[in-house]
Coordinates of N, CA and C in Angstrom, one line a residue:
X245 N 105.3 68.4 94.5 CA 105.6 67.6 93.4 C 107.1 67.9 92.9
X246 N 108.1 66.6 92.7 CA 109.4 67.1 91.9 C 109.0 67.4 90.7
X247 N 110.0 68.3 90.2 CA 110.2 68.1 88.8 C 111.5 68.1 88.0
X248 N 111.5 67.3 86.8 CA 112.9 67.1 86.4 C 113.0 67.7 85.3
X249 N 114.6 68.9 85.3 CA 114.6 69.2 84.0 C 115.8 68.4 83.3
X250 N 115.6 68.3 81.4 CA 116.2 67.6 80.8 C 117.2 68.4 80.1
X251 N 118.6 68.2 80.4 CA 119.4 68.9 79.9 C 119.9 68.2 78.8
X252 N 119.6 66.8 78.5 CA 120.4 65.8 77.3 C 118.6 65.3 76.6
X253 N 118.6 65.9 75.6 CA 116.7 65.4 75.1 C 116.7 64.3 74.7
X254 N 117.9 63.4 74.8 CA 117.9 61.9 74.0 C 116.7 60.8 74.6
X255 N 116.4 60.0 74.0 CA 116.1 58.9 74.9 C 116.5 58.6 76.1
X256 N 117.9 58.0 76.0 CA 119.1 58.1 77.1 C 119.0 59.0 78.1
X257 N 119.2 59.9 77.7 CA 119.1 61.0 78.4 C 117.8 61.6 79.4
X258 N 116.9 61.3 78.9 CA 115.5 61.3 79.7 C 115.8 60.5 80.7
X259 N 115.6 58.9 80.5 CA 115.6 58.2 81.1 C 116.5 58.5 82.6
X260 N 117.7 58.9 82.0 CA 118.9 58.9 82.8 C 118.6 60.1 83.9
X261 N 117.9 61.2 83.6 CA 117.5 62.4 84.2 C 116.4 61.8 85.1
X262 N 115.0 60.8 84.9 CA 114.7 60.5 85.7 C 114.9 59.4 86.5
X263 N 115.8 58.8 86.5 CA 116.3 57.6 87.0 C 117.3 58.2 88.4
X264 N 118.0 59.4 87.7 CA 118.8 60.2 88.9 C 117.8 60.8 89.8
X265 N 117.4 61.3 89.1 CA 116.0 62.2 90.3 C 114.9 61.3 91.1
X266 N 114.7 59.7 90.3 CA 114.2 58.9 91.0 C 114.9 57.9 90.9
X267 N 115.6 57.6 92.3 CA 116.9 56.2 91.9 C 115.9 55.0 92.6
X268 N 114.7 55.0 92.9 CA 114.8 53.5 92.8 C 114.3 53.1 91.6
X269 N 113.6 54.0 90.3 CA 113.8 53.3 89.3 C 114.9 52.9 88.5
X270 N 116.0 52.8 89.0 CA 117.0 52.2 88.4 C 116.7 50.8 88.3
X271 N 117.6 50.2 87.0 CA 117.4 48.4 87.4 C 115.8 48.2 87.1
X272 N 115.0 49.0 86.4 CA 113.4 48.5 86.8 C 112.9 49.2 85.6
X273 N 111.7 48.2 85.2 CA 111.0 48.7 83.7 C 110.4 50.0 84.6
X274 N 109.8 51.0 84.0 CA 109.2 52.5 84.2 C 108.3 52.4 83.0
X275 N 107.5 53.5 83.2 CA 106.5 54.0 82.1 C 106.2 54.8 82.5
X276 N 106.2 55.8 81.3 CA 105.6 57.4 81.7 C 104.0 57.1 82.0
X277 N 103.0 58.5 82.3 CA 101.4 58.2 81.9 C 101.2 58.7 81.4
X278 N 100.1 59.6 80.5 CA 99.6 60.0 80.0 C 98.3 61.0 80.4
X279 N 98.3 62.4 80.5 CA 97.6 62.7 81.3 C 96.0 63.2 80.0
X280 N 94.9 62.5 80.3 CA 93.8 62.2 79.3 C 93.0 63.2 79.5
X281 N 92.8 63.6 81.6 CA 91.5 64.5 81.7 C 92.4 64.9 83.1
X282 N 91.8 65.9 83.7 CA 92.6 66.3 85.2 C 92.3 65.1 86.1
X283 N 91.0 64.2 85.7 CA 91.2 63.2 86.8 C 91.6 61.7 86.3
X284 N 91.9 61.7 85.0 CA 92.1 60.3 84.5 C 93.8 60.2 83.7
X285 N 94.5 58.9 83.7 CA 95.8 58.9 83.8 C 95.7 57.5 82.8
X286 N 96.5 57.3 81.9 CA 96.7 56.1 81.2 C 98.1 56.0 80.6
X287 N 98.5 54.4 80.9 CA 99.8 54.4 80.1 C 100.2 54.7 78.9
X288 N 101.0 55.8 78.8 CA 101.9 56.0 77.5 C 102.7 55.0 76.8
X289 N 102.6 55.1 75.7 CA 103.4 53.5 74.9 C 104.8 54.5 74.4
X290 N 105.7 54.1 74.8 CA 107.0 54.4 74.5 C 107.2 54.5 73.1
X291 N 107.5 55.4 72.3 CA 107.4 55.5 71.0 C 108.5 54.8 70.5
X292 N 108.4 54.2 69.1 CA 109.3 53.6 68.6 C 111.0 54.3 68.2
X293 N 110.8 55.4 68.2 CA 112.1 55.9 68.6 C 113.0 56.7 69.8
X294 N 112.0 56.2 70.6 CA 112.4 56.7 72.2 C 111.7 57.7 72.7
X295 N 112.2 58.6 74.0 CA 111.6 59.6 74.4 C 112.1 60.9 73.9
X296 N 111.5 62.0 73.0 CA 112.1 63.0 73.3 C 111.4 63.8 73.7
X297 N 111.8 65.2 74.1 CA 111.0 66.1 74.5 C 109.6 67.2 74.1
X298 N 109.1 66.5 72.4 CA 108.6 66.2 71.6 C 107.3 65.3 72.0
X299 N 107.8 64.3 72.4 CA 107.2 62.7 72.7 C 106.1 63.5 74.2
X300 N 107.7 63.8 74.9 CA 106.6 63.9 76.3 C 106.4 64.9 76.5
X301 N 106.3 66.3 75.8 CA 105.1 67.1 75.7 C 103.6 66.5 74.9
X302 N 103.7 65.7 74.3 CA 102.3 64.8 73.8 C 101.6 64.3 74.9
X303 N 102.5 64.0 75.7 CA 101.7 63.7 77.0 C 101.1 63.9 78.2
X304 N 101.7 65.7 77.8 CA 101.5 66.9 79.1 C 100.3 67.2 79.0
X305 N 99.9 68.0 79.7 CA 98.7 68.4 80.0 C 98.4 69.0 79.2
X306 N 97.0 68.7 78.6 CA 96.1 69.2 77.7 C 96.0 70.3 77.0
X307 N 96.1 71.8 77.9 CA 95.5 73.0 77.4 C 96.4 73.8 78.5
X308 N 96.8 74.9 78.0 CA 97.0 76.2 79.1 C 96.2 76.4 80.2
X309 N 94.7 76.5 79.5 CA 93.7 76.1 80.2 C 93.9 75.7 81.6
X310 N 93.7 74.5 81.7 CA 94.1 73.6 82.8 C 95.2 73.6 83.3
X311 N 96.3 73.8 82.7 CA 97.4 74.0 84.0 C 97.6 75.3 84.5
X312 N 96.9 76.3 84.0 CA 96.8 77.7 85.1 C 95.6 76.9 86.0
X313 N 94.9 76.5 86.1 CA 94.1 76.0 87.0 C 94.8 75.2 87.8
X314 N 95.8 74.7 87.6 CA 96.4 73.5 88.6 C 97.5 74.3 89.3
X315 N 98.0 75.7 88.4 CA 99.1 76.4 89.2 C 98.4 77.2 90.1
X316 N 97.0 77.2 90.3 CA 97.2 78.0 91.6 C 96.8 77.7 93.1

């Protein structure tokens, strides 16, 4: 799995950090997901003042819990 770190937490700047790390989303609507259960995924609604790193920790995984389960 990649992973992207955000060095600019703006909106802009999210986008821009995944757009570089994934360039065919350039030029193309995107949407984060939302992660609900370890096996279920739904789209995240882009908050009204963008993404920050705030925003998309709301959408991270659940509990400590579960992601020591997924780290090993």
């Amino acid at each position: 799995m990649k992973s992207t770190r955000f060095t600019e937490v703006s909106n802009i700047g999210i986008k821009n950090a995944v757009e570089s790390s994934f360039p065919h989303f350039m030029n193309k609507r995107w949407q984060f997901f939302r992660h609900t259960s370890i096996s279920d995924l739904e789209i995240a609604c882009e908050p009204n003042f963008g993404w920050s790193v705030d925003a998309l920790k709301s959408i991270a995984c659940a509990s400590r819990r579960d992601w020591n389960r997924f780290s090993k």
